[in-house]
mmCIF file with all atom_site columns, C-alpha atoms in Angstrom:
data_model
loop_
_atom_site.group_PDB
_atom_site.id
_atom_site.type_symbol
_atom_site.label_atom_id
_atom_site.label_alt_id
_atom_site.label_comp_id
_atom_site.label_asym_id
_atom_site.label_entity_id
_atom_site.label_seq_id
_atom_site.pdbx_PDB_ins_code
_atom_site.Cartn_x
_atom_site.Cartn_y
_atom_site.Cartn_z
_atom_site.occupancy
_atom_site.B_iso_or_equiv
_atom_site.pdbx_formal_charge
_atom_site.auth_seq_id
_atom_site.auth_comp_id
_atom_site.auth_asym_id
_atom_site.auth_atom_id
_atom_site.pdbx_PDB_model_num
ATOM 1  C CA . MET X 1 1  ? 1.624   12.086  -10.123 1.00 0.00 ? 1  MET X CA 1
ATOM 2  C CA . ASP X 1 2  ? 1.618   9.019   -12.364 1.00 0.00 ? 2  ASP X CA 1
ATOM 3  C CA . ARG X 1 3  ? 1.068   5.415   -11.297 1.00 0.00 ? 3  ARG X CA 1
ATOM 4  C CA . ALA X 1 4  ? 4.759   4.523   -11.729 1.00 0.00 ? 4  ALA X CA 1
ATOM 5  C CA . GLU X 1 5  ? 5.836   7.245   -9.287  1.00 0.00 ? 5  GLU X CA 1
ATOM 6  C CA . ILE X 1 6  ? 3.204   6.176   -6.739  1.00 0.00 ? 6  ILE X CA 1
ATOM 7  C CA . ASP X 1 7  ? 4.283   2.536   -7.176  1.00 0.00 ? 7  ASP X CA 1
ATOM 8  C CA . ARG X 1 8  ? 7.944   3.455   -6.616  1.00 0.00 ? 8  ARG X CA 1
ATOM 9  C CA . ARG X 1 9  ? 7.178   5.375   -3.437  1.00 0.00 ? 9  ARG X CA 1
ATOM 10 C CA . ILE X 1 10 ? 4.930   2.650   -2.003  1.00 0.00 ? 10 ILE X CA 1
ATOM 11 C CA . ARG X 1 11 ? 7.580   -0.004  -2.759  1.00 0.00 ? 11 ARG X CA 1
ATOM 12 C CA . THR X 1 12 ? 10.019  1.991   -0.620  1.00 0.00 ? 12 THR X CA 1
ATOM 13 C CA . LEU X 1 13 ? 7.456   2.203   2.191   1.00 0.00 ? 13 LEU X CA 1
ATOM 14 C CA . ILE X 1 14 ? 6.619   -1.509  2.105   1.00 0.00 ? 14 ILE X CA 1
ATOM 15 C CA . GLU X 1 15 ? 10.225  -2.730  2.454   1.00 0.00 ? 15 GLU X CA 1
ATOM 16 C CA . PRO X 1 16 ? 10.397  -2.664  6.279   1.00 0.00 ? 16 PRO X CA 1
ATOM 17 C CA . PHE X 1 17 ? 7.013   -4.444  6.470   1.00 0.00 ? 17 PHE X CA 1
ATOM 18 C CA . ASN X 1 18 ? 7.991   -7.196  3.987   1.00 0.00 ? 18 ASN X CA 1
ATOM 19 C CA . LYS X 1 19 ? 9.489   -9.537  6.591   1.00 0.00 ? 19 LYS X CA 1
ATOM 20 C CA . ASN X 1 20 ? 9.490   -12.601 4.310   1.00 0.00 ? 20 ASN X CA 1
ATOM 21 C CA . ASP X 1 21 ? 11.156  -10.745 1.419   1.00 0.00 ? 21 ASP X CA 1
ATOM 22 C CA . VAL X 1 22 ? 8.212   -11.492 -0.888  1.00 0.00 ? 22 VAL X CA 1
ATOM 23 C CA . THR X 1 23 ? 8.564   -10.287 -4.486  1.00 0.00 ? 23 THR X CA 1
ATOM 24 C CA . ILE X 1 24 ? 5.959   -7.534  -4.829  1.00 0.00 ? 24 ILE X CA 1
ATOM 25 C CA . THR X 1 25 ? 3.694   -7.601  -7.889  1.00 0.00 ? 25 THR X CA 1
ATOM 26 C CA . ASP X 1 26 ? 0.286   -6.060  -8.537  1.00 0.00 ? 26 ASP X CA 1
ATOM 27 C CA . ALA X 1 27 ? -1.239  -9.434  -7.577  1.00 0.00 ? 27 ALA X CA 1
ATOM 28 C CA . THR X 1 28 ? 0.587   -9.710  -4.229  1.00 0.00 ? 28 THR X CA 1
ATOM 29 C CA . THR X 1 29 ? -1.938  -9.995  -1.393  1.00 0.00 ? 29 THR X CA 1
ATOM 30 C CA . PHE X 1 30 ? -1.391  -8.358  1.978   1.00 0.00 ? 30 PHE X CA 1
ATOM 31 C CA . GLN X 1 31 ? -2.952  -11.125 4.066   1.00 0.00 ? 31 GLN X CA 1
ATOM 32 C CA . GLY X 1 32 ? -1.941  -14.209 2.108   1.00 0.00 ? 32 GLY X CA 1
ATOM 33 C CA . ASP X 1 33 ? 1.411   -13.388 0.513   1.00 0.00 ? 33 ASP X CA 1
ATOM 34 C CA . LEU X 1 34 ? 2.808   -10.796 2.912   1.00 0.00 ? 34 LEU X CA 1
ATOM 35 C CA . GLU X 1 35 ? 1.077   -12.222 6.002   1.00 0.00 ? 35 GLU X CA 1
ATOM 36 C CA . PHE X 1 36 ? 0.186   -8.764  7.339   1.00 0.00 ? 36 PHE X CA 1
ATOM 37 C CA . ASP X 1 37 ? -1.753  -8.800  10.600  1.00 0.00 ? 37 ASP X CA 1
ATOM 38 C CA . SER X 1 38 ? -4.137  -5.988  11.558  1.00 0.00 ? 38 SER X CA 1
ATOM 39 C CA . LEU X 1 39 ? -1.451  -4.019  13.445  1.00 0.00 ? 39 LEU X CA 1
ATOM 40 C CA . THR X 1 40 ? 0.944   -4.213  10.493  1.00 0.00 ? 40 THR X CA 1
ATOM 41 C CA . VAL X 1 41 ? -1.829  -3.020  8.171   1.00 0.00 ? 41 VAL X CA 1
ATOM 42 C CA . MET X 1 42 ? -2.525  -0.037  10.452  1.00 0.00 ? 42 MET X CA 1
ATOM 43 C CA . ASP X 1 43 ? 1.168   0.925   10.567  1.00 0.00 ? 43 ASP X CA 1
ATOM 44 C CA . PHE X 1 44 ? 1.587   0.500   6.808   1.00 0.00 ? 44 PHE X CA 1
ATOM 45 C CA . VAL X 1 45 ? -1.543  2.529   6.033   1.00 0.00 ? 45 VAL X CA 1
ATOM 46 C CA . ALA X 1 46 ? -0.336  5.284   8.378   1.00 0.00 ? 46 ALA X CA 1
ATOM 47 C CA . ALA X 1 47 ? 2.994   5.402   6.534   1.00 0.00 ? 47 ALA X CA 1
ATOM 48 C CA . ILE X 1 48 ? 1.202   5.696   3.178   1.00 0.00 ? 48 ILE X CA 1
ATOM 49 C CA . GLU X 1 49 ? -1.133  8.398   4.479   1.00 0.00 ? 49 GLU X CA 1
ATOM 50 C CA . ASP X 1 50 ? 1.841   10.406  5.763   1.00 0.00 ? 50 ASP X CA 1
ATOM 51 C CA . GLU X 1 51 ? 3.842   9.968   2.548   1.00 0.00 ? 51 GLU X CA 1
ATOM 52 C CA . PHE X 1 52 ? 1.040   11.068  0.238   1.00 0.00 ? 52 PHE X CA 1
ATOM 53 C CA . ASP X 1 53 ? -0.895  13.370  2.627   1.00 0.00 ? 53 ASP X CA 1
ATOM 54 C CA . ILE X 1 54 ? -4.119  11.412  2.105   1.00 0.00 ? 54 ILE X CA 1
ATOM 55 C CA . ILE X 1 55 ? -6.665  9.557   4.238   1.00 0.00 ? 55 ILE X CA 1
ATOM 56 C CA . ILE X 1 56 ? -7.563  5.961   3.381   1.00 0.00 ? 56 ILE X CA 1
ATOM 57 C CA . SER X 1 57 ? -10.941 5.245   4.983   1.00 0.00 ? 57 SER X CA 1
ATOM 58 C CA . MET X 1 58 ? -11.678 1.994   6.789   1.00 0.00 ? 58 MET X CA 1
ATOM 59 C CA . ASN X 1 59 ? -14.151 1.106   4.013   1.00 0.00 ? 59 ASN X CA 1
ATOM 60 C CA . GLN X 1 60 ? -11.453 1.620   1.372   1.00 0.00 ? 60 GLN X CA 1
ATOM 61 C CA . GLN X 1 61 ? -8.973  -0.426  3.397   1.00 0.00 ? 61 GLN X CA 1
ATOM 62 C CA . ALA X 1 62 ? -11.458 -3.308  3.601   1.00 0.00 ? 62 ALA X CA 1
ATOM 63 C CA . GLU X 1 63 ? -11.747 -3.392  -0.202  1.00 0.00 ? 63 GLU X CA 1
ATOM 64 C CA . ILE X 1 64 ? -7.987  -3.387  -0.876  1.00 0.00 ? 64 ILE X CA 1
ATOM 65 C CA . GLU X 1 65 ? -6.638  -6.934  -1.007  1.00 0.00 ? 65 GLU X CA 1
ATOM 66 C CA . THR X 1 66 ? -3.713  -6.675  -3.444  1.00 0.00 ? 66 THR X CA 1
ATOM 67 C CA . TYR X 1 67 ? -0.753  -4.392  -3.953  1.00 0.00 ? 67 TYR X CA 1
ATOM 68 C CA . GLY X 1 68 ? -2.089  -3.277  -7.346  1.00 0.00 ? 68 GLY X CA 1
ATOM 69 C CA . GLN X 1 69 ? -5.422  -2.286  -5.810  1.00 0.00 ? 69 GLN X CA 1
ATOM 70 C CA . LEU X 1 70 ? -3.540  -0.236  -3.216  1.00 0.00 ? 70 LEU X CA 1
ATOM 71 C CA . VAL X 1 71 ? -1.517  1.631   -5.850  1.00 0.00 ? 71 VAL X CA 1
ATOM 72 C CA . ASP X 1 72 ? -4.689  2.381   -7.827  1.00 0.00 ? 72 ASP X CA 1
ATOM 73 C CA . ALA X 1 73 ? -6.529  3.560   -4.692  1.00 0.00 ? 73 ALA X CA 1
ATOM 74 C CA . VAL X 1 74 ? -3.670  5.871   -3.692  1.00 0.00 ? 74 VAL X CA 1
ATOM 75 C CA . LYS X 1 75 ? -3.510  7.269   -7.230  1.00 0.00 ? 75 LYS X CA 1
ATOM 76 C CA . LYS X 1 76 ? -7.232  8.038   -7.119  1.00 0.00 ? 76 LYS X CA 1
ATOM 77 C CA . LEU X 1 77 ? -6.920  9.726   -3.694  1.00 0.00 ? 77 LEU X CA 1
ATOM 78 C CA . VAL X 1 78 ? -3.885  11.782  -4.758  1.00 0.00 ? 78 VAL X CA 1
ATOM 79 C CA . GLU X 1 79 ? -5.745  13.008  -7.828  1.00 0.00 ? 79 GLU X CA 1
ATOM 80 C CA . ALA X 1 80 ? -8.920  13.911  -5.858  1.00 0.00 ? 80 ALA X CA 1
#
């Protein structure tokens, strides 16, 4: 699965969580731009894990600050 396909699928998943209708770019931050709290992050991560049949560890989650980092991390996990 290429990065564009992963990006497209994650953009669909993020829509219900994007309460402020922020334009999503690779540089969009989850805490600052999207204002995700810890519960929102947990729900969003669960949706991604279900969609791609992967597990994103707590350590990986702590390192992911931007949308682009998330797409790259999911791509790496899908390919593993």
